[in-house]
Short mmCIF file of C-alpha atoms in Angstrom, two decimals:
data_model
loop_
_atom_site.label_atom_id
_atom_site.label_comp_id
_atom_site.label_asym_id
_atom_site.label_seq_id
_atom_site.Cartn_x
_atom_site.Cartn_y
_atom_site.Cartn_z
CA UNK K 1 37.25 152.66 67.79
CA UNK K 2 36.51 155.79 67.09
CA UNK K 3 37.51 155.03 63.41
CA UNK K 4 34.79 152.55 63.53
CA UNK K 5 32.02 155.34 64.04
CA UNK K 6 33.61 157.31 61.72
CA UNK K 7 33.63 154.86 59.16
CA UNK K 8 29.68 154.34 60.16
CA UNK K 9 29.52 158.54 59.40
CA UNK K 10 31.01 158.20 56.80
CA UNK K 11 28.37 155.79 55.05
CA UNK K 12 25.65 158.57 55.57
CA UNK K 13 28.24 160.75 54.05
CA UNK K 14 28.36 158.43 51.25
CA UNK K 15 24.86 158.03 50.92
CA UNK K 16 23.20 160.94 51.26
CA UNK K 17 25.67 162.10 48.19
CA UNK K 18 23.78 159.85 45.49
CA UNK K 19 21.90 157.41 46.80
CA UNK K 20 19.45 157.94 49.75
CA UNK K 21 17.34 161.08 49.80
CA UNK K 22 19.58 163.41 49.07
CA UNK K 23 18.55 165.94 51.68
CA UNK K 24 22.36 167.19 52.03
CA UNK K 25 23.76 166.45 55.27
CA UNK K 26 26.39 165.49 53.42
CA UNK K 27 27.60 168.63 52.46
CA UNK K 28 30.50 169.50 54.57
CA UNK K 29 29.60 172.44 56.20
CA UNK K 30 27.02 170.15 58.00
CA UNK K 31 28.79 166.93 58.32
CA UNK K 32 32.42 168.22 59.11
CA UNK K 33 31.34 170.46 61.96
CA UNK K 34 28.87 167.80 63.46
CA UNK K 35 31.51 165.50 63.83
CA UNK K 36 34.15 167.95 65.57
CA UNK K 37 31.44 168.53 67.79
CA UNK K 38 30.88 164.93 68.82
CA UNK K 39 34.38 164.07 69.54
CA UNK K 40 35.02 167.90 71.02
CA UNK K 41 36.95 169.43 68.69
CA UNK K 42 34.27 171.59 66.66
CA UNK K 43 37.02 174.23 65.24
CA UNK K 44 38.63 171.64 63.31
CA UNK K 45 35.07 170.63 61.63
CA UNK K 46 34.41 174.71 61.01
CA UNK K 47 37.88 174.58 59.13
CA UNK K 48 37.29 171.96 56.43
CA UNK K 49 33.22 172.18 56.62
CA UNK K 50 34.45 175.82 54.85
CA UNK K 51 37.26 174.97 53.19
CA UNK K 52 35.81 171.45 51.67
CA UNK K 53 32.45 173.32 51.03
CA UNK K 54 32.92 175.75 48.66
CA UNK K 55 36.24 173.45 46.76
CA UNK K 56 33.26 171.50 45.69
CA UNK K 57 30.06 173.65 45.09
CA UNK K 58 31.28 173.03 41.41
CA UNK K 59 31.71 168.85 41.90
CA UNK K 60 27.92 167.87 40.64
CA UNK K 61 26.30 164.54 40.53
CA UNK K 62 25.26 164.61 36.96
CA UNK K 63 23.35 161.83 35.57
CA UNK K 64 26.21 158.47 34.98
CA UNK K 65 29.52 161.49 34.75
CA UNK K 66 32.21 160.63 37.40
CA UNK K 67 32.55 162.96 40.16
CA UNK K 68 34.75 163.47 43.36
CA UNK K 69 33.85 162.16 46.02
CA UNK K 70 34.40 165.84 47.79
CA UNK K 71 32.32 164.53 50.95
CA UNK K 72 33.23 161.73 52.37
CA UNK K 73 37.17 163.47 51.38
CA UNK K 74 36.07 166.31 53.58
CA UNK K 75 34.80 164.05 55.79
CA UNK K 76 37.89 162.09 56.50
CA UNK K 77 40.21 165.08 56.35
CA UNK K 78 38.26 166.33 60.27
CA UNK K 79 38.50 162.77 61.66
CA UNK K 80 42.32 162.44 60.58
CA UNK K 81 43.02 166.07 62.29
CA UNK K 82 40.58 166.39 64.86
CA UNK K 83 42.36 162.71 66.57
CA UNK K 84 45.45 164.45 67.38
CA UNK K 85 45.78 166.59 70.06
CA UNK K 86 46.15 170.28 69.90
CA UNK K 87 48.86 171.87 70.40
CA UNK K 88 49.92 173.92 74.27
CA UNK K 89 48.03 176.92 72.94
CA UNK K 90 44.90 174.85 72.16
CA UNK K 91 44.61 175.27 68.53
CA UNK K 92 45.73 172.58 65.59
CA UNK K 93 49.19 172.70 64.52
CA UNK K 94 49.01 173.68 61.01
CA UNK K 95 51.02 170.06 59.40
CA UNK K 96 48.35 168.33 60.51
CA UNK K 97 45.67 170.12 59.24
CA UNK K 98 47.97 170.80 56.15
CA UNK K 99 48.13 166.71 56.31
CA UNK K 100 44.83 165.98 56.60
CA UNK K 101 43.53 168.58 53.55
CA UNK K 102 46.31 166.82 51.34
CA UNK K 103 44.55 163.03 52.56
CA UNK K 104 41.27 164.38 51.77
CA UNK K 105 41.92 166.00 48.54
CA UNK K 106 43.25 162.52 46.82
CA UNK K 107 40.63 160.71 49.01
CA UNK K 108 38.21 162.78 47.33
CA UNK K 109 39.99 161.61 43.82
CA UNK K 110 40.22 158.43 44.40
CA UNK K 111 36.43 158.75 44.92
CA UNK K 112 35.36 158.93 41.30
CA UNK K 113 36.04 155.78 40.95
CA UNK K 114 33.40 154.13 43.25
CA UNK K 115 29.78 155.73 42.27
CA UNK K 116 30.47 154.02 38.56
CA UNK K 117 31.95 150.68 41.11
CA UNK K 118 28.93 150.84 42.67
CA UNK K 119 26.40 151.20 40.02
CA UNK K 120 27.85 148.62 37.59
CA UNK K 121 27.03 145.85 40.90
CA UNK K 122 23.40 147.08 41.47
CA UNK K 123 23.66 146.66 37.89
CA UNK K 124 23.76 143.20 37.98
CA UNK K 125 20.89 142.48 40.29
CA UNK K 126 18.22 144.72 38.58
CA UNK K 127 16.34 142.22 35.91
CA UNK K 128 16.25 139.98 39.43
CA UNK K 129 14.36 142.49 40.60
CA UNK K 130 12.40 143.64 37.67
CA UNK K 131 11.75 139.76 37.29
CA UNK K 132 10.84 139.25 40.70
CA UNK K 133 7.73 142.32 40.56
CA UNK K 134 6.66 141.05 37.49
CA UNK K 135 6.24 138.05 38.83
CA UNK K 136 4.02 139.61 41.27
CA UNK K 137 7.01 138.40 44.11
CA UNK K 138 6.51 141.47 46.59
CA UNK K 139 9.00 139.42 49.52
CA UNK K 140 11.65 139.12 47.09
CA UNK K 141 11.42 141.99 45.42
CA UNK K 142 11.61 143.99 49.00
CA UNK K 143 14.64 141.52 49.09
CA UNK K 144 16.30 143.23 46.19
CA UNK K 145 15.86 146.68 47.33
CA UNK K 146 17.16 145.20 50.98
CA UNK K 147 20.43 144.08 48.73
CA UNK K 148 20.90 147.21 46.95
CA UNK K 149 20.91 149.63 50.19
CA UNK K 150 23.37 146.78 51.20
CA UNK K 151 25.50 147.60 48.79
CA UNK K 152 25.24 150.52 49.15
CA UNK K 153 26.09 150.90 53.08
CA UNK K 154 28.98 148.56 52.21
CA UNK K 155 30.53 150.61 49.69
CA UNK K 156 30.18 153.62 51.90
CA UNK K 157 31.57 151.94 54.84
CA UNK K 158 34.37 150.48 53.26
CA UNK K 159 35.53 153.59 51.20
CA UNK K 160 35.26 155.44 54.41
CA UNK K 161 37.20 152.57 56.33
CA UNK K 162 40.20 152.05 53.99
CA UNK K 163 40.20 155.81 53.99
CA UNK K 164 40.92 156.51 57.22
CA UNK K 165 43.29 153.83 57.43
CA UNK K 166 45.58 154.87 54.50
CA UNK K 167 44.62 158.54 56.90
CA UNK K 168 46.28 156.70 59.29
CA UNK K 169 49.25 155.72 58.04
CA UNK K 170 50.17 158.62 55.91
CA UNK K 171 50.06 160.34 59.98
CA UNK K 172 52.04 157.78 61.11
CA UNK K 173 54.71 158.40 58.43
CA UNK K 174 54.60 161.93 58.45
CA UNK K 175 54.18 162.38 62.13
CA UNK K 176 55.55 159.52 63.97
CA UNK K 177 54.23 157.02 66.17
CA UNK K 178 52.59 158.62 68.04
CA UNK K 179 51.17 161.55 66.46
CA UNK K 180 47.67 160.46 68.53
CA UNK K 181 49.36 161.87 71.99
CA UNK K 182 50.15 164.95 70.06
CA UNK K 183 52.76 166.16 68.18
CA UNK K 184 56.39 167.65 69.12
CA UNK K 185 57.03 170.45 69.94
CA UNK K 186 60.01 171.07 67.57
CA UNK K 187 57.43 169.32 64.14
CA UNK K 188 55.13 172.06 64.83
CA UNK K 189 57.43 175.77 65.26
CA UNK K 190 59.71 174.04 61.96
CA UNK K 191 56.51 174.11 59.49
CA UNK K 192 54.12 177.05 61.64
CA UNK K 193 55.60 179.64 59.84
CA UNK K 194 55.82 178.50 56.25
CA UNK K 195 51.71 176.46 56.16
CA UNK K 196 50.32 179.71 58.72
CA UNK K 197 49.50 180.90 55.23
CA UNK K 198 47.09 177.80 54.22
CA UNK K 199 43.81 179.73 55.48
CA UNK K 200 44.36 182.07 53.10
CA UNK K 201 45.58 181.28 50.12
CA UNK K 202 42.45 177.62 51.02
CA UNK K 203 40.23 180.67 51.15
CA UNK K 204 41.81 182.16 47.68
CA UNK K 205 41.64 179.26 45.68
CA UNK K 206 37.49 178.23 47.59
CA UNK K 207 36.34 181.44 46.46
CA UNK K 208 37.40 180.61 43.58
CA UNK K 209 36.33 177.97 43.12
CA UNK K 210 32.69 178.70 44.14
CA UNK K 211 32.63 182.58 41.84
CA UNK K 212 33.67 179.46 38.93
CA UNK K 213 30.10 177.71 39.59
CA UNK K 214 28.16 181.18 40.70
CA UNK K 215 29.26 183.88 37.61
CA UNK K 216 27.87 183.06 34.24
CA UNK K 217 28.66 185.83 31.91
CA UNK K 218 25.43 187.38 31.61
CA UNK K 219 25.81 188.22 35.33
CA UNK K 220 29.49 189.15 35.61
CA UNK K 221 29.39 192.65 35.72
CA UNK K 222 26.22 192.22 38.24
CA UNK K 223 28.71 189.90 39.94
CA UNK K 224 32.38 192.74 40.62
CA UNK K 225 29.75 195.48 41.61
CA UNK K 226 28.47 193.37 44.26
CA UNK K 227 32.12 192.03 44.81
CA UNK K 228 33.32 195.98 45.47
CA UNK K 229 30.46 196.60 47.92
CA UNK K 230 30.91 193.88 49.65
CA UNK K 231 34.77 194.44 50.32
CA UNK K 232 34.09 197.87 50.45
CA UNK K 233 31.55 196.77 53.32
CA UNK K 234 34.32 194.25 54.41
CA UNK K 235 37.49 197.03 54.67
CA UNK K 236 35.28 199.86 56.68
CA UNK K 237 34.10 197.01 59.04
CA UNK K 238 37.79 196.71 59.76
CA UNK K 239 38.55 199.87 59.84
CA UNK C 1 -7.41 156.16 38.58
CA UNK C 2 -8.76 159.52 38.14
CA UNK C 3 -6.45 161.74 41.20
CA UNK C 4 -4.14 161.32 44.10
CA UNK C 5 -4.77 161.53 47.16
CA UNK C 6 -2.62 163.32 49.73
CA UNK C 7 -1.85 160.25 51.94
CA UNK C 8 -0.80 159.08 47.64
CA UNK C 9 1.77 161.75 47.20
CA UNK C 10 3.38 160.99 50.14
CA UNK C 11 3.93 157.74 50.05
CA UNK C 12 5.35 158.05 46.27
CA UNK C 13 7.42 161.26 47.82
CA UNK C 14 8.48 159.12 49.92
CA UNK C 15 9.09 155.82 47.96
CA UNK C 16 10.52 158.46 45.97
CA UNK C 17 13.89 159.50 47.34
CA UNK C 18 14.78 155.64 47.14
CA UNK C 19 14.44 156.59 43.50
CA UNK C 20 18.63 156.04 42.66
CA UNK C 21 19.03 153.02 45.03
CA UNK C 22 19.33 151.56 41.73
CA UNK C 23 21.08 153.63 39.83
CA UNK C 24 23.00 151.46 37.04
CA UNK C 25 23.75 152.49 33.50
CA UNK C 26 21.52 150.51 31.84
CA UNK C 27 18.18 151.71 32.75
CA UNK C 28 20.03 154.60 34.68
CA UNK C 29 16.70 155.87 37.48
CA UNK C 30 13.90 152.89 36.15
CA UNK C 31 14.19 150.59 38.27
CA UNK C 32 13.56 153.11 41.07
CA UNK C 33 10.51 154.51 39.05
CA UNK C 34 9.60 151.05 39.55
CA UNK C 35 10.09 150.84 43.17
CA UNK C 36 8.32 154.34 44.08
CA UNK C 37 5.29 153.23 41.88
CA UNK C 38 5.00 149.70 43.09
CA UNK C 39 2.63 149.73 45.59
CA UNK C 40 0.06 150.89 42.27
CA UNK C 41 1.45 148.49 39.86
CA UNK C 42 1.57 145.28 42.29
CA UNK C 43 -2.15 144.26 42.00
CA UNK C 44 -2.93 145.23 38.74
CA UNK C 45 -3.61 142.43 36.28
CA UNK C 46 -1.44 143.75 34.13
CA UNK C 47 1.52 144.14 36.10
CA UNK C 48 3.72 142.47 34.09
CA UNK C 49 3.55 144.97 31.60
CA UNK C 50 3.07 147.78 33.66
CA UNK C 51 6.02 146.53 35.37
CA UNK C 52 8.65 146.27 32.16
CA UNK C 53 6.48 149.79 30.46
CA UNK C 54 8.01 151.29 34.76
CA UNK C 55 11.60 150.43 35.03
CA UNK C 56 12.61 150.66 31.68
CA UNK C 57 15.31 153.48 31.39
CA UNK C 58 14.65 156.60 33.09
CA UNK C 59 17.01 159.24 33.94
CA UNK C 60 16.94 162.71 34.73
CA UNK C 61 17.44 165.30 38.02
CA UNK C 62 16.01 163.09 41.38
CA UNK C 63 14.19 165.67 42.41
CA UNK C 64 12.03 166.54 39.04
CA UNK C 65 11.05 162.33 38.83
CA UNK C 66 8.43 163.29 40.91
CA UNK C 67 6.61 165.26 37.60
CA UNK C 68 7.68 161.78 35.89
CA UNK C 69 6.24 159.50 38.76
CA UNK C 70 3.24 160.90 38.74
CA UNK C 71 2.49 161.03 34.62
CA UNK C 72 3.75 157.54 34.20
CA UNK C 73 1.30 156.61 37.25
CA UNK C 74 -1.38 158.30 34.93
CA UNK C 75 -0.77 156.56 31.80
CA UNK C 76 0.00 153.30 33.50
CA UNK C 77 -3.90 153.38 35.01
CA UNK C 78 -5.06 154.92 32.17
CA UNK C 79 -4.35 151.20 30.12
CA UNK C 80 -1.36 153.49 27.82
CA UNK C 81 1.49 150.99 29.00
CA UNK C 82 -0.45 147.50 27.35
CA UNK C 83 -2.27 149.55 24.68
CA UNK C 84 0.89 150.90 22.39
CA UNK C 85 4.12 149.35 25.01
CA UNK C 86 6.81 151.07 21.95
CA UNK C 87 5.00 154.41 22.04
CA UNK C 88 4.83 154.48 25.74
CA UNK C 89 8.38 153.12 26.17
CA UNK C 90 9.52 156.42 23.31
CA UNK C 91 7.61 158.75 25.39
CA UNK C 92 9.60 158.09 29.19
CA UNK C 93 12.70 158.30 27.61
CA UNK C 94 12.27 161.42 25.92
CA UNK C 95 11.04 162.56 29.65
CA UNK C 96 14.85 162.48 30.19
CA UNK C 97 16.30 164.68 28.93
CA UNK C 98 13.64 167.68 29.99
CA UNK C 99 13.84 166.57 33.67
CA UNK C 100 17.33 166.26 33.87
CA UNK C 101 18.69 169.10 32.21
CA UNK C 102 16.21 171.13 33.33
CA UNK C 103 16.71 170.55 36.96
CA UNK C 104 20.23 169.90 36.82
CA UNK C 105 20.92 173.11 35.69
CA UNK C 106 18.26 174.62 38.42
CA UNK C 107 19.06 172.66 41.60
CA UNK C 108 22.84 171.21 41.62
CA UNK C 109 23.95 174.55 39.28
CA UNK C 110 21.81 177.50 40.89
CA UNK C 111 20.26 175.83 44.27
CA UNK C 112 22.38 173.77 46.57
CA UNK C 113 25.43 175.99 45.85
CA UNK C 114 23.68 179.83 46.08
CA UNK C 115 21.93 177.92 49.98
CA UNK C 116 25.24 176.36 50.72
CA UNK C 117 28.14 178.84 50.16
CA UNK C 118 25.66 181.49 52.47
CA UNK C 119 25.75 178.61 55.06
CA UNK C 120 29.66 178.91 54.05
CA UNK C 121 29.72 182.69 54.34
CA UNK C 122 27.12 182.77 57.74
CA UNK C 123 29.66 180.48 58.97
CA UNK C 124 32.47 182.48 58.20
CA UNK C 125 31.28 185.94 59.70
CA UNK C 126 29.69 183.94 62.57
CA UNK C 127 32.82 181.18 63.02
CA UNK C 128 30.96 179.73 66.48
CA UNK C 129 29.57 176.58 66.82
CA UNK C 130 26.57 177.71 68.96
CA UNK C 131 25.49 179.80 65.60
CA UNK C 132 26.60 176.63 63.32
CA UNK C 133 24.07 174.81 64.65
CA UNK C 134 21.51 177.26 63.79
CA UNK C 135 23.29 177.56 60.47
CA UNK C 136 23.20 174.04 59.85
CA UNK C 137 19.46 173.70 60.48
CA UNK C 138 18.78 177.13 58.66
CA UNK C 139 20.87 176.10 54.74
CA UNK C 140 18.63 171.90 55.83
CA UNK C 141 15.56 173.94 55.68
CA UNK C 142 16.17 176.58 52.97
CA UNK C 143 17.18 173.67 51.01
CA UNK C 144 15.26 170.32 51.37
CA UNK C 145 11.18 172.91 52.65
CA UNK C 146 11.14 174.04 48.42
CA UNK C 147 12.09 171.15 46.39
CA UNK C 148 10.10 168.56 49.42
CA UNK C 149 6.57 170.92 48.29
CA UNK C 150 7.52 171.39 44.54
CA UNK C 151 8.00 167.84 44.27
CA UNK C 152 4.36 167.25 45.87
CA UNK C 153 2.91 170.14 43.23
CA UNK C 154 5.08 168.20 40.68
CA UNK C 155 3.79 164.76 40.52
CA UNK C 156 0.34 166.77 41.05
CA UNK C 157 1.36 168.00 37.88
CA UNK C 158 2.35 165.32 36.00
CA UNK C 159 -0.30 162.99 37.51
CA UNK C 160 -2.35 165.86 35.51
CA UNK C 161 -1.24 166.07 32.60
CA UNK C 162 0.40 162.24 31.25
CA UNK C 163 1.16 162.53 28.23
CA UNK C 164 1.56 166.44 27.87
CA UNK C 165 4.47 166.57 30.30
CA UNK C 166 6.99 167.11 27.99
CA UNK C 167 4.42 171.03 26.89
CA UNK C 168 6.62 171.25 30.89
CA UNK C 169 9.74 171.52 29.88
CA UNK C 170 8.76 175.29 27.99
CA UNK C 171 7.33 176.78 30.39
CA UNK C 172 7.49 180.80 30.68
CA UNK C 173 7.97 180.86 34.04
CA UNK C 174 11.68 178.56 33.75
CA UNK C 175 13.87 181.38 31.96
CA UNK C 176 12.42 184.09 34.79
CA UNK C 177 13.43 181.55 37.57
CA UNK C 178 16.78 180.92 35.89
CA UNK C 179 17.51 184.24 35.57
CA UNK C 180 16.26 185.63 39.24
CA UNK C 181 18.68 182.63 40.81
CA UNK C 182 21.89 183.25 38.30
CA UNK C 183 21.47 187.42 40.00
CA UNK C 184 21.34 185.70 43.66
CA UNK C 185 24.21 183.75 42.19
CA UNK C 186 26.34 186.20 41.22
CA UNK C 187 25.67 187.88 44.34
CA UNK C 188 26.65 185.36 46.36
CA UNK C 189 29.85 185.09 44.56
CA UNK C 190 30.35 188.89 45.05
CA UNK C 191 29.77 188.12 48.74
CA UNK C 192 31.84 184.89 49.59
CA UNK C 193 34.72 186.55 47.85
CA UNK C 194 34.40 190.03 50.39
CA UNK C 195 33.87 187.19 53.54
CA UNK C 196 36.71 185.56 51.94
CA UNK C 197 39.11 188.00 51.63
CA UNK C 198 38.37 189.99 54.59
CA UNK C 199 38.19 186.56 57.46
CA UNK C 200 41.69 185.77 56.05
CA UNK C 201 43.86 188.22 53.71
CA UNK C 202 42.55 192.15 54.55
CA UNK C 203 44.39 194.30 55.73
CA UNK C 204 47.52 191.95 56.02
CA UNK C 205 49.55 191.94 52.75
CA UNK C 206 51.21 189.05 52.57
CA UNK C 207 48.34 187.32 53.92
CA UNK C 208 46.30 189.39 50.96
CA UNK C 209 49.33 188.70 48.59
CA UNK C 210 48.34 184.88 49.29
CA UNK C 211 44.74 184.50 48.30
CA UNK C 212 45.73 186.28 45.14
CA UNK C 213 47.84 184.32 44.24
CA UNK C 214 45.64 181.59 44.94
CA UNK C 215 42.10 182.85 43.83
CA UNK C 216 44.05 183.82 40.54
CA UNK C 217 45.71 180.01 40.54
CA UNK C 218 42.63 178.76 40.60
CA UNK C 219 40.65 180.44 38.59
CA UNK C 220 43.66 180.63 35.28
CA UNK C 221 44.33 177.13 36.01
CA UNK C 222 40.88 175.36 35.48
CA UNK C 223 40.47 178.04 32.78
CA UNK C 224 42.84 175.56 31.09
CA UNK C 225 40.37 172.85 31.88
CA UNK C 226 42.85 171.46 34.78
CA UNK C 227 40.77 169.79 38.05
CA UNK C 228 40.11 171.61 41.27
CA UNK C 229 42.14 169.07 42.49
CA UNK C 230 44.95 169.90 40.75
CA UNK C 231 44.66 173.62 40.71
CA UNK C 232 44.20 173.41 44.17
CA UNK C 233 47.96 171.81 44.81
CA UNK C 234 49.12 174.07 42.93
CA UNK C 235 47.15 177.28 43.38
CA UNK C 236 48.71 176.26 47.60
CA UNK C 237 52.29 175.61 46.24
CA UNK C 238 51.93 179.36 44.45
CA UNK C 239 50.17 181.48 47.49
CA UNK C 240 53.11 179.37 50.62
CA UNK C 241 55.76 180.24 47.03
CA UNK C 242 55.06 183.80 47.45
CA UNK C 243 57.43 184.04 51.39
CA UNK C 244 60.47 183.16 49.46
CA UNK C 245 59.89 185.43 46.47
CA UNK C 246 57.90 188.61 48.04
CA UNK C 247 58.50 188.51 51.68
#
């Protein structure tokens, strides 16, 4: 049942990304922690919210260009990681985080084809919508508008649902049949040491992705000076 | 129609939130523009011609479409669409370039990354779900409030300028605005690097090496035109492999 609600929420993420309003509730830093709060795993939401926000910052929905569905990918990763109970210390196992991250990135890549497909389908009803408007048939035109909205809703819902189902199958394949009850202590311990390095690696990759979109040739010096000042302040703060 | 009442403005802005619902590869946002302007076109005696003019090819940033909607409403109301349909179509199609380039450059490439990177930095610094509610609300307000105010202004400007709308693409405020946003973006980039490094790596040496390896991999590989996803995989592998080769 949680998968159904998650697919509905994924549908809203999809709608806000390109089709309706674009008020940015779809952004990972908003959608992922919100889901985390709803299911009682805020730490998972905050983790994926920050990581995917930085990673997909340069993912621009410009014109007719294909773009990675990074927002849905981030959301799917959060949902998947939050279904596995935490370890005895209250923290999620790194193997779960790594697996959810992998699924999230793959879902985002597959999502490249979603918006073009929806645009082609919507394109088929556009002539009928324009003809109805030209004839002054307000009710018919409204119905075509609702049909177009429904196509977007269905696309977002089905893509989220399929991604979540594929994610659950992947979890089951890697973590075993009873992953929903928690992963075994031996699996967690065996992978913990190497995967604990994921956090600095992900933030290193994320900050690089953010810098690539934020820094221009003309502002490189400003960026370097700002980095040095902020890094010094950070080190002083730690000390 | 001489002026837009506040009610008209709010109504067009709300309808323009759906301007991308009919997005398609042939006419892009054109049918969405028709949807936004429909209440002002449906009772016109020249409805057929005006619907054809409003629904033709149009593409721009969704927020900047408010300019085009205001200008189109003015010109359609003045009867330009019926008087010279070919000129009207060429004019409407020519709006797409500047509305897209300027809008995407200011909003997608600058404003959105700045606001949400600052949000991510704030979440990293606080790591608290209670404060996240405040950060999320501030991010959404900071991003949306200026854009909604801008939509209202753009609509009125577009309506006022009509055919001369394209003269705005050389507006003297654009270049300084871009420069200021670039400066803010560079400062934000410095902040995110420092916050990410101090929260995950410094002063621990192995974690600092992992952070630096992933950072340099993504920078280097994307310069070689690899996608972020592929760069990420390689960066993570290299970063995790440092454990075997260095420590």
